Short mmCIF file of N, CA and C in Angstrom, two decimals:
data_model
loop_
_atom_site.label_atom_id
_atom_site.label_comp_id
_atom_site.label_asym_id
_atom_site.label_seq_id
_atom_site.Cartn_x
_atom_site.Cartn_y
_atom_site.Cartn_z
N MET A 27 135.61 66.06 58.85
CA MET A 27 134.31 65.58 59.30
C MET A 27 133.82 66.53 60.38
N ALA A 28 132.57 66.82 60.31
CA ALA A 28 131.93 67.62 61.34
C ALA A 28 131.20 66.70 62.31
N LEU A 29 130.94 67.21 63.48
CA LEU A 29 130.20 66.44 64.48
C LEU A 29 128.87 65.97 63.91
N ARG A 30 128.28 66.79 63.04
CA ARG A 30 126.98 66.41 62.48
C ARG A 30 127.03 65.06 61.78
N HIS A 31 128.11 64.78 61.09
CA HIS A 31 128.20 63.51 60.37
C HIS A 31 128.34 62.34 61.34
N ALA A 32 129.09 62.54 62.40
CA ALA A 32 129.22 61.48 63.41
C ALA A 32 127.88 61.21 64.09
N VAL A 33 127.11 62.27 64.36
CA VAL A 33 125.79 62.09 64.98
C VAL A 33 124.85 61.38 64.02
N LEU A 34 124.84 61.79 62.77
CA LEU A 34 123.98 61.13 61.79
C LEU A 34 124.34 59.65 61.67
N ALA A 35 125.63 59.35 61.62
CA ALA A 35 126.07 57.95 61.53
C ALA A 35 125.63 57.16 62.76
N ALA A 36 125.71 57.78 63.93
CA ALA A 36 125.32 57.09 65.17
C ALA A 36 123.83 56.82 65.21
N LEU A 37 123.04 57.65 64.55
CA LEU A 37 121.58 57.48 64.56
C LEU A 37 121.07 56.51 63.48
N LEU A 38 121.96 55.94 62.70
CA LEU A 38 121.53 55.06 61.61
C LEU A 38 120.84 53.79 62.08
N ASP A 39 121.13 53.37 63.30
CA ASP A 39 120.57 52.10 63.78
C ASP A 39 119.22 52.22 64.45
N GLY A 40 118.70 53.43 64.57
CA GLY A 40 117.40 53.54 65.21
C GLY A 40 117.06 54.94 65.65
N GLU A 41 116.10 55.00 66.53
CA GLU A 41 115.57 56.25 67.06
C GLU A 41 116.05 56.36 68.51
N TYR A 42 116.79 57.43 68.82
CA TYR A 42 117.42 57.54 70.13
C TYR A 42 117.20 58.91 70.75
N SER A 43 117.18 58.93 72.07
CA SER A 43 117.14 60.20 72.81
C SER A 43 118.55 60.76 72.88
N GLY A 44 118.66 62.00 73.31
CA GLY A 44 119.97 62.60 73.49
C GLY A 44 120.80 61.81 74.49
N TYR A 45 120.16 61.36 75.57
CA TYR A 45 120.86 60.55 76.58
C TYR A 45 121.37 59.25 75.95
N GLN A 46 120.53 58.58 75.19
CA GLN A 46 120.95 57.33 74.55
C GLN A 46 122.09 57.59 73.56
N LEU A 47 122.01 58.73 72.87
CA LEU A 47 123.07 59.08 71.92
C LEU A 47 124.40 59.27 72.63
N THR A 48 124.39 59.88 73.83
CA THR A 48 125.65 60.02 74.57
C THR A 48 126.23 58.66 74.91
N LYS A 49 125.38 57.69 75.23
CA LYS A 49 125.85 56.34 75.53
C LYS A 49 126.40 55.67 74.26
N ILE A 50 125.74 55.89 73.13
CA ILE A 50 126.22 55.34 71.86
C ILE A 50 127.60 55.90 71.55
N PHE A 51 127.77 57.21 71.78
CA PHE A 51 129.08 57.81 71.54
C PHE A 51 130.13 57.23 72.47
N ASP A 52 129.75 56.96 73.71
CA ASP A 52 130.70 56.38 74.66
C ASP A 52 131.17 55.00 74.22
N VAL A 53 130.27 54.21 73.65
CA VAL A 53 130.61 52.82 73.35
C VAL A 53 130.83 52.50 71.88
N GLY A 54 130.16 53.19 70.99
CA GLY A 54 130.24 52.80 69.58
C GLY A 54 130.97 53.77 68.69
N VAL A 55 131.12 55.00 69.14
CA VAL A 55 131.70 56.02 68.28
C VAL A 55 133.01 56.54 68.87
N SER A 56 133.27 56.18 70.12
CA SER A 56 134.43 56.73 70.82
C SER A 56 135.76 56.37 70.18
N ASN A 57 135.79 55.35 69.36
CA ASN A 57 137.05 54.99 68.72
C ASN A 57 137.40 55.90 67.56
N PHE A 58 136.46 56.75 67.11
CA PHE A 58 136.81 57.67 66.04
C PHE A 58 136.30 59.08 66.24
N TRP A 59 135.50 59.33 67.25
CA TRP A 59 135.02 60.69 67.48
C TRP A 59 134.63 60.87 68.93
N TYR A 60 135.12 61.96 69.54
CA TYR A 60 134.73 62.29 70.90
C TYR A 60 133.85 63.53 70.87
N ALA A 61 132.79 63.51 71.65
CA ALA A 61 131.94 64.69 71.82
C ALA A 61 131.38 64.67 73.23
N ALA A 62 131.39 65.82 73.86
CA ALA A 62 130.80 65.96 75.19
C ALA A 62 129.28 65.92 75.06
N PRO A 63 128.56 65.49 76.09
CA PRO A 63 127.09 65.44 76.02
C PRO A 63 126.46 66.77 75.59
N GLN A 64 126.98 67.89 76.10
CA GLN A 64 126.42 69.20 75.73
C GLN A 64 126.54 69.44 74.23
N GLN A 65 127.67 69.01 73.65
CA GLN A 65 127.86 69.17 72.21
C GLN A 65 126.84 68.35 71.43
N LEU A 66 126.56 67.14 71.92
CA LEU A 66 125.61 66.27 71.23
C LEU A 66 124.20 66.85 71.27
N TYR A 67 123.78 67.35 72.42
CA TYR A 67 122.45 67.95 72.52
C TYR A 67 122.33 69.17 71.61
N ALA A 68 123.36 70.00 71.59
CA ALA A 68 123.35 71.18 70.72
C ALA A 68 123.31 70.77 69.25
N GLU A 69 124.05 69.72 68.91
CA GLU A 69 124.08 69.27 67.51
C GLU A 69 122.74 68.68 67.10
N LEU A 70 122.08 67.95 67.99
CA LEU A 70 120.74 67.42 67.68
C LEU A 70 119.77 68.56 67.37
N THR A 71 119.86 69.64 68.12
CA THR A 71 119.00 70.80 67.88
C THR A 71 119.26 71.38 66.50
N LYS A 72 120.53 71.52 66.13
CA LYS A 72 120.89 72.05 64.80
C LYS A 72 120.43 71.10 63.69
N LEU A 73 120.66 69.81 63.89
CA LEU A 73 120.27 68.83 62.87
C LEU A 73 118.77 68.83 62.65
N GLU A 74 118.02 68.96 63.73
CA GLU A 74 116.56 69.00 63.59
C GLU A 74 116.13 70.28 62.87
N ALA A 75 116.74 71.40 63.21
CA ALA A 75 116.42 72.66 62.55
C ALA A 75 116.75 72.60 61.05
N ASP A 76 117.79 71.86 60.71
CA ASP A 76 118.19 71.71 59.30
C ASP A 76 117.41 70.62 58.58
N GLY A 77 116.54 69.92 59.29
CA GLY A 77 115.74 68.85 58.68
C GLY A 77 116.49 67.56 58.44
N LEU A 78 117.66 67.40 59.08
CA LEU A 78 118.45 66.19 58.87
C LEU A 78 118.08 65.07 59.83
N VAL A 79 117.44 65.43 60.94
CA VAL A 79 116.86 64.45 61.85
C VAL A 79 115.45 64.92 62.18
N ALA A 80 114.61 63.96 62.53
CA ALA A 80 113.25 64.28 62.99
C ALA A 80 113.16 63.87 64.45
N GLY A 81 112.64 64.78 65.25
CA GLY A 81 112.47 64.50 66.67
C GLY A 81 111.00 64.37 67.01
N ARG A 82 110.73 63.57 68.02
CA ARG A 82 109.37 63.46 68.52
C ARG A 82 109.43 63.23 70.02
N GLU A 83 108.37 63.66 70.70
CA GLU A 83 108.30 63.50 72.15
C GLU A 83 107.67 62.16 72.49
N VAL A 84 108.27 61.49 73.46
CA VAL A 84 107.76 60.22 73.95
C VAL A 84 107.26 60.47 75.37
N VAL A 85 105.98 60.22 75.58
CA VAL A 85 105.38 60.39 76.90
C VAL A 85 105.75 59.19 77.75
N GLN A 86 106.27 59.48 78.96
CA GLN A 86 106.65 58.42 79.89
C GLN A 86 105.88 58.64 81.18
N HIS A 87 105.32 57.61 81.69
CA HIS A 87 104.56 57.70 82.94
C HIS A 87 105.50 57.51 84.12
N GLY A 88 105.43 58.42 85.07
CA GLY A 88 106.26 58.34 86.26
C GLY A 88 107.67 58.87 86.05
N ARG A 89 107.97 59.32 84.84
CA ARG A 89 109.28 59.89 84.52
C ARG A 89 109.05 61.05 83.56
N PRO A 90 110.01 61.96 83.48
CA PRO A 90 109.86 63.06 82.52
C PRO A 90 109.77 62.52 81.09
N ASN A 91 109.01 63.21 80.26
CA ASN A 91 108.95 62.84 78.85
C ASN A 91 110.33 62.99 78.23
N LYS A 92 110.56 62.27 77.15
CA LYS A 92 111.84 62.39 76.47
C LYS A 92 111.61 62.65 74.99
N ARG A 93 112.62 63.16 74.36
CA ARG A 93 112.58 63.45 72.93
C ARG A 93 113.53 62.47 72.24
N VAL A 94 113.05 61.81 71.21
CA VAL A 94 113.87 60.86 70.45
C VAL A 94 114.02 61.37 69.02
N PHE A 95 115.12 60.96 68.39
CA PHE A 95 115.47 61.47 67.07
C PHE A 95 115.81 60.32 66.13
N LYS A 96 115.50 60.52 64.86
CA LYS A 96 115.91 59.57 63.83
C LYS A 96 116.35 60.35 62.60
N VAL A 97 117.17 59.71 61.81
CA VAL A 97 117.70 60.34 60.59
C VAL A 97 116.59 60.42 59.54
N THR A 98 116.49 61.57 58.90
CA THR A 98 115.53 61.75 57.80
C THR A 98 116.20 61.40 56.47
N GLN A 99 115.42 61.42 55.41
CA GLN A 99 116.01 61.20 54.09
C GLN A 99 117.03 62.28 53.77
N ALA A 100 116.74 63.51 54.18
CA ALA A 100 117.72 64.59 53.98
C ALA A 100 119.01 64.30 54.74
N GLY A 101 118.89 63.70 55.93
CA GLY A 101 120.07 63.31 56.69
C GLY A 101 120.87 62.23 56.00
N LEU A 102 120.16 61.26 55.42
CA LEU A 102 120.84 60.21 54.65
C LEU A 102 121.53 60.80 53.43
N ASP A 103 120.87 61.76 52.79
CA ASP A 103 121.48 62.43 51.64
C ASP A 103 122.73 63.20 52.06
N GLU A 104 122.67 63.85 53.23
CA GLU A 104 123.84 64.57 53.77
C GLU A 104 125.00 63.61 54.01
N LEU A 105 124.70 62.44 54.60
CA LEU A 105 125.74 61.43 54.83
C LEU A 105 126.32 60.92 53.52
N ALA A 106 125.46 60.72 52.54
CA ALA A 106 125.93 60.25 51.23
C ALA A 106 126.86 61.28 50.58
N ALA A 107 126.49 62.56 50.67
CA ALA A 107 127.34 63.62 50.12
C ALA A 107 128.67 63.68 50.87
N PHE A 108 128.61 63.54 52.19
CA PHE A 108 129.83 63.53 53.00
C PHE A 108 130.72 62.35 52.60
N ALA A 109 130.12 61.18 52.44
CA ALA A 109 130.89 59.98 52.10
C ALA A 109 131.56 60.11 50.73
N ALA A 110 130.98 60.91 49.84
CA ALA A 110 131.53 61.07 48.50
C ALA A 110 132.68 62.07 48.44
N THR A 111 132.88 62.85 49.50
CA THR A 111 133.97 63.83 49.49
C THR A 111 135.27 63.15 49.93
N PRO A 112 136.40 63.65 49.44
CA PRO A 112 137.67 63.06 49.85
C PRO A 112 137.87 63.17 51.37
N ALA A 113 138.39 62.12 51.96
CA ALA A 113 138.66 62.12 53.40
C ALA A 113 139.90 62.95 53.69
N LYS A 114 139.85 63.69 54.78
CA LYS A 114 141.01 64.47 55.20
C LYS A 114 141.98 63.55 55.92
N PRO A 115 143.28 63.85 55.85
CA PRO A 115 144.24 63.00 56.56
C PRO A 115 144.04 63.09 58.07
N LEU A 116 144.38 62.02 58.75
CA LEU A 116 144.29 61.97 60.20
C LEU A 116 145.25 62.98 60.80
N LEU A 117 144.74 63.81 61.69
CA LEU A 117 145.57 64.78 62.40
C LEU A 117 145.72 64.31 63.84
N LEU A 118 146.93 64.19 64.28
CA LEU A 118 147.18 63.70 65.62
C LEU A 118 147.79 64.82 66.45
N ARG A 119 147.20 65.09 67.59
CA ARG A 119 147.73 66.03 68.57
C ARG A 119 147.75 65.29 69.90
N ASP A 120 148.93 64.93 70.33
CA ASP A 120 149.04 64.12 71.53
C ASP A 120 150.13 64.69 72.42
N ASP A 121 149.75 65.20 73.58
CA ASP A 121 150.73 65.80 74.48
C ASP A 121 151.75 64.77 74.96
N LEU A 122 151.36 63.51 75.09
CA LEU A 122 152.30 62.49 75.52
C LEU A 122 153.40 62.30 74.47
N ALA A 123 153.06 62.34 73.21
CA ALA A 123 154.05 62.20 72.14
C ALA A 123 155.03 63.39 72.16
N VAL A 124 154.54 64.58 72.49
CA VAL A 124 155.43 65.75 72.61
C VAL A 124 156.41 65.53 73.75
N LYS A 125 155.92 65.01 74.86
CA LYS A 125 156.79 64.74 76.01
C LYS A 125 157.85 63.69 75.65
N VAL A 126 157.45 62.65 74.94
CA VAL A 126 158.40 61.62 74.52
C VAL A 126 159.44 62.23 73.58
N HIS A 127 159.01 63.11 72.71
CA HIS A 127 159.93 63.76 71.77
C HIS A 127 161.03 64.52 72.53
N ALA A 128 160.67 65.08 73.67
CA ALA A 128 161.62 65.85 74.49
C ALA A 128 162.25 65.01 75.59
N ALA A 129 162.08 63.71 75.57
CA ALA A 129 162.49 62.83 76.67
C ALA A 129 163.96 62.91 77.01
N ASP A 130 164.81 63.19 76.05
CA ASP A 130 166.25 63.21 76.31
C ASP A 130 166.65 64.28 77.32
N LEU A 131 165.82 65.29 77.45
CA LEU A 131 166.16 66.39 78.35
C LEU A 131 165.27 66.45 79.58
N LEU A 132 164.44 65.43 79.77
CA LEU A 132 163.49 65.42 80.89
C LEU A 132 163.82 64.32 81.87
N ASP A 133 163.32 64.48 83.09
CA ASP A 133 163.39 63.39 84.07
C ASP A 133 162.47 62.28 83.54
N PRO A 134 162.99 61.09 83.33
CA PRO A 134 162.17 60.04 82.72
C PRO A 134 161.08 59.47 83.63
N ALA A 135 161.23 59.58 84.94
CA ALA A 135 160.29 58.92 85.86
C ALA A 135 158.83 59.35 85.65
N PRO A 136 158.53 60.65 85.61
CA PRO A 136 157.12 61.01 85.39
C PRO A 136 156.61 60.59 84.00
N LEU A 137 157.50 60.66 83.03
CA LEU A 137 157.12 60.27 81.67
C LEU A 137 156.84 58.77 81.60
N ILE A 138 157.67 57.99 82.25
CA ILE A 138 157.46 56.54 82.27
C ILE A 138 156.13 56.21 82.94
N ALA A 139 155.83 56.90 84.03
CA ALA A 139 154.55 56.68 84.72
C ALA A 139 153.37 57.02 83.81
N GLN A 140 153.50 58.12 83.07
CA GLN A 140 152.42 58.51 82.15
C GLN A 140 152.28 57.51 81.01
N LEU A 141 153.38 56.99 80.52
CA LEU A 141 153.34 55.97 79.47
C LEU A 141 152.66 54.70 79.97
N ARG A 142 152.98 54.30 81.19
CA ARG A 142 152.35 53.11 81.77
C ARG A 142 150.84 53.33 81.94
N GLU A 143 150.48 54.53 82.40
CA GLU A 143 149.05 54.84 82.56
C GLU A 143 148.33 54.81 81.21
N ARG A 144 148.92 55.42 80.19
CA ARG A 144 148.30 55.43 78.86
C ARG A 144 148.21 54.01 78.31
N ALA A 145 149.22 53.19 78.55
CA ALA A 145 149.17 51.79 78.10
C ALA A 145 148.00 51.07 78.75
N GLY A 146 147.77 51.33 80.03
CA GLY A 146 146.63 50.72 80.72
C GLY A 146 145.30 51.18 80.16
N GLU A 147 145.20 52.47 79.86
CA GLU A 147 143.97 53.01 79.26
C GLU A 147 143.72 52.39 77.89
N ALA A 148 144.79 52.28 77.10
CA ALA A 148 144.65 51.68 75.76
C ALA A 148 144.25 50.21 75.87
N ALA A 149 144.82 49.50 76.83
CA ALA A 149 144.47 48.09 77.02
C ALA A 149 143.00 47.94 77.40
N ALA A 150 142.50 48.84 78.25
CA ALA A 150 141.09 48.79 78.64
C ALA A 150 140.19 49.09 77.45
N LYS A 151 140.54 50.08 76.65
CA LYS A 151 139.75 50.39 75.45
C LYS A 151 139.78 49.23 74.47
N LEU A 152 140.95 48.64 74.31
CA LEU A 152 141.09 47.49 73.41
C LEU A 152 140.18 46.36 73.85
N ALA A 153 140.17 46.05 75.13
CA ALA A 153 139.30 44.98 75.64
C ALA A 153 137.84 45.31 75.38
N PHE A 154 137.47 46.57 75.57
CA PHE A 154 136.08 46.98 75.32
C PHE A 154 135.74 46.84 73.83
N PHE A 155 136.63 47.28 72.96
CA PHE A 155 136.36 47.18 71.52
C PHE A 155 136.30 45.72 71.08
N GLU A 156 137.15 44.87 71.63
CA GLU A 156 137.10 43.45 71.28
C GLU A 156 135.79 42.82 71.73
N GLN A 157 135.31 43.22 72.90
CA GLN A 157 134.01 42.74 73.38
C GLN A 157 132.90 43.24 72.45
N THR A 158 132.99 44.47 72.02
CA THR A 158 131.99 45.03 71.09
C THR A 158 131.99 44.26 69.78
N LEU A 159 133.17 43.92 69.27
CA LEU A 159 133.25 43.14 68.03
C LEU A 159 132.55 41.79 68.18
N ARG A 160 132.80 41.13 69.31
CA ARG A 160 132.14 39.83 69.55
C ARG A 160 130.62 39.99 69.60
N ARG A 161 130.16 41.05 70.26
CA ARG A 161 128.71 41.30 70.34
C ARG A 161 128.13 41.60 68.96
N LEU A 162 128.82 42.38 68.15
CA LEU A 162 128.31 42.75 66.83
C LEU A 162 128.21 41.54 65.90
N ARG A 163 129.18 40.65 65.96
CA ARG A 163 129.15 39.52 65.02
C ARG A 163 128.33 38.34 65.52
N GLY A 164 127.97 38.34 66.81
CA GLY A 164 127.13 37.26 67.33
C GLY A 164 127.80 35.91 67.20
N ASP A 165 127.07 34.95 66.64
CA ASP A 165 127.56 33.58 66.50
C ASP A 165 128.46 33.39 65.29
N LEU A 166 128.62 34.41 64.47
CA LEU A 166 129.43 34.28 63.25
C LEU A 166 130.90 34.50 63.57
N ASP A 167 131.78 33.79 62.85
CA ASP A 167 133.19 34.13 62.98
C ASP A 167 133.44 35.40 62.16
N GLU A 168 134.59 36.01 62.35
CA GLU A 168 134.83 37.31 61.72
C GLU A 168 134.74 37.27 60.20
N GLU A 169 135.35 36.29 59.60
CA GLU A 169 135.33 36.20 58.14
C GLU A 169 133.90 36.10 57.60
N GLU A 170 133.10 35.26 58.24
CA GLU A 170 131.71 35.09 57.82
C GLU A 170 130.91 36.38 58.03
N PHE A 171 131.14 37.04 59.18
CA PHE A 171 130.43 38.28 59.45
C PHE A 171 130.81 39.35 58.42
N LEU A 172 132.10 39.47 58.12
CA LEU A 172 132.53 40.49 57.16
C LEU A 172 131.97 40.23 55.77
N ARG A 173 131.75 38.98 55.46
CA ARG A 173 131.21 38.63 54.15
C ARG A 173 129.69 38.81 54.09
N ALA A 174 128.98 38.49 55.18
CA ALA A 174 127.52 38.45 55.08
C ALA A 174 126.79 39.10 56.25
N GLY A 175 127.50 39.76 57.16
CA GLY A 175 126.85 40.39 58.31
C GLY A 175 125.90 41.50 57.89
N GLU A 176 124.92 41.77 58.73
CA GLU A 176 123.89 42.73 58.38
C GLU A 176 124.42 44.17 58.29
N ARG A 177 125.10 44.65 59.33
CA ARG A 177 125.65 46.02 59.34
C ARG A 177 127.14 45.93 59.59
N VAL A 178 127.93 45.99 58.55
CA VAL A 178 129.36 45.80 58.66
C VAL A 178 130.09 47.11 59.01
N GLY A 179 129.51 48.28 58.73
CA GLY A 179 130.17 49.55 58.98
C GLY A 179 130.61 49.75 60.42
N PRO A 180 129.71 49.60 61.41
CA PRO A 180 130.14 49.73 62.80
C PRO A 180 131.24 48.74 63.18
N TYR A 181 131.18 47.56 62.61
CA TYR A 181 132.19 46.54 62.90
C TYR A 181 133.55 46.99 62.36
N LEU A 182 133.56 47.48 61.13
CA LEU A 182 134.82 47.91 60.52
C LEU A 182 135.43 49.10 61.26
N SER A 183 134.60 50.05 61.69
CA SER A 183 135.14 51.19 62.43
C SER A 183 135.65 50.74 63.80
N CYS A 184 135.01 49.76 64.40
CA CYS A 184 135.47 49.21 65.67
C CYS A 184 136.79 48.46 65.48
N LEU A 185 136.96 47.78 64.36
CA LEU A 185 138.24 47.13 64.06
C LEU A 185 139.36 48.15 64.03
N ALA A 186 139.09 49.30 63.42
CA ALA A 186 140.10 50.36 63.38
C ALA A 186 140.45 50.81 64.78
N GLY A 187 139.44 50.96 65.63
CA GLY A 187 139.68 51.34 67.02
C GLY A 187 140.55 50.31 67.74
N CYS A 188 140.28 49.03 67.49
CA CYS A 188 141.10 47.96 68.09
C CYS A 188 142.56 48.09 67.67
N ARG A 189 142.76 48.29 66.41
CA ARG A 189 144.14 48.36 65.91
C ARG A 189 144.87 49.59 66.47
N LEU A 190 144.19 50.71 66.52
CA LEU A 190 144.81 51.92 67.07
C LEU A 190 145.15 51.74 68.55
N GLU A 191 144.23 51.19 69.32
CA GLU A 191 144.48 51.01 70.75
C GLU A 191 145.56 49.97 71.00
N ARG A 192 145.60 48.91 70.20
CA ARG A 192 146.64 47.89 70.35
C ARG A 192 148.01 48.51 70.07
N GLU A 193 148.09 49.30 69.00
CA GLU A 193 149.35 49.96 68.68
C GLU A 193 149.75 50.95 69.76
N MET A 194 148.79 51.72 70.30
CA MET A 194 149.10 52.68 71.35
C MET A 194 149.59 51.95 72.60
N ARG A 195 148.91 50.88 72.98
CA ARG A 195 149.33 50.10 74.15
C ARG A 195 150.76 49.61 73.98
N ASP A 196 151.03 49.01 72.81
CA ASP A 196 152.35 48.43 72.57
C ASP A 196 153.44 49.51 72.50
N TRP A 197 153.14 50.63 71.86
CA TRP A 197 154.11 51.72 71.76
C TRP A 197 154.43 52.28 73.15
N CYS A 198 153.40 52.49 73.96
CA CYS A 198 153.62 53.02 75.32
C CYS A 198 154.47 52.07 76.15
N ARG A 199 154.17 50.79 76.08
CA ARG A 199 154.95 49.81 76.85
C ARG A 199 156.41 49.79 76.39
N GLN A 200 156.61 49.74 75.08
CA GLN A 200 157.97 49.68 74.54
C GLN A 200 158.73 50.97 74.85
N THR A 201 158.07 52.10 74.73
CA THR A 201 158.72 53.39 75.00
C THR A 201 159.09 53.50 76.47
N ALA A 202 158.20 53.06 77.36
CA ALA A 202 158.50 53.09 78.80
C ALA A 202 159.71 52.20 79.11
N ARG A 203 159.76 51.00 78.51
CA ARG A 203 160.90 50.10 78.74
C ARG A 203 162.20 50.72 78.23
N THR A 204 162.13 51.34 77.06
CA THR A 204 163.31 51.99 76.49
C THR A 204 163.82 53.09 77.41
N LEU A 205 162.92 53.93 77.89
CA LEU A 205 163.33 55.01 78.78
C LEU A 205 163.88 54.47 80.10
N GLU A 206 163.25 53.40 80.60
CA GLU A 206 163.76 52.77 81.83
C GLU A 206 165.17 52.23 81.61
N ASP A 207 165.37 51.53 80.50
CA ASP A 207 166.69 50.95 80.21
C ASP A 207 167.73 52.05 80.05
N ARG A 208 167.37 53.11 79.39
CA ARG A 208 168.33 54.20 79.18
C ARG A 208 168.65 54.91 80.49
N ALA A 209 167.72 54.94 81.39
CA ALA A 209 167.95 55.57 82.68
C ALA A 209 168.71 54.62 83.62
N GLY A 210 168.84 53.36 83.21
CA GLY A 210 169.58 52.40 84.02
C GLY A 210 168.81 51.88 85.21
N ARG A 211 167.47 52.00 85.16
CA ARG A 211 166.68 51.51 86.28
C ARG A 211 165.31 51.05 85.78
N ARG A 212 164.63 50.27 86.58
CA ARG A 212 163.26 49.85 86.30
C ARG A 212 162.36 50.57 87.29
N VAL A 213 161.31 51.23 86.80
CA VAL A 213 160.37 51.93 87.67
C VAL A 213 159.16 51.05 87.89
#
């Protein structure tokens, strides 16, 4: 997947400025794609040049004007073509996992601290994703929303984020306990 596809998917719900898009990435896309704000602005420029998004200037009184973007039919066609291609396998590059792999020959204390910190980060992301799921489904329970909700795609991708963060939290906690027990102490 290229950044362009993640940007197009993020723009499916409306017309957004680059600033708004960075916020959408922070809250709605962060569970499957990370992009720095500079990357997003550069990608919007490319997408507009390629005719995949249309931009327009919005005049604001008392504030600088802003430019907002929406997906064009060509952008929808691009997403459809992308969706029809086989998905690539998930590639994981995690420096913490490398450290755990080498744990037998390392001082466990710094590694345990890093595992505890990562567990806390994962727990915070999990709480955020769970809150997002509640907001997306509104008054519907999950089963009803999955059966008849208006836009199920963002919900399903957020579910994946929840599961990944829950697993990361639990793995970090268990790994830290194991290393503590093997070291004969609790940190």
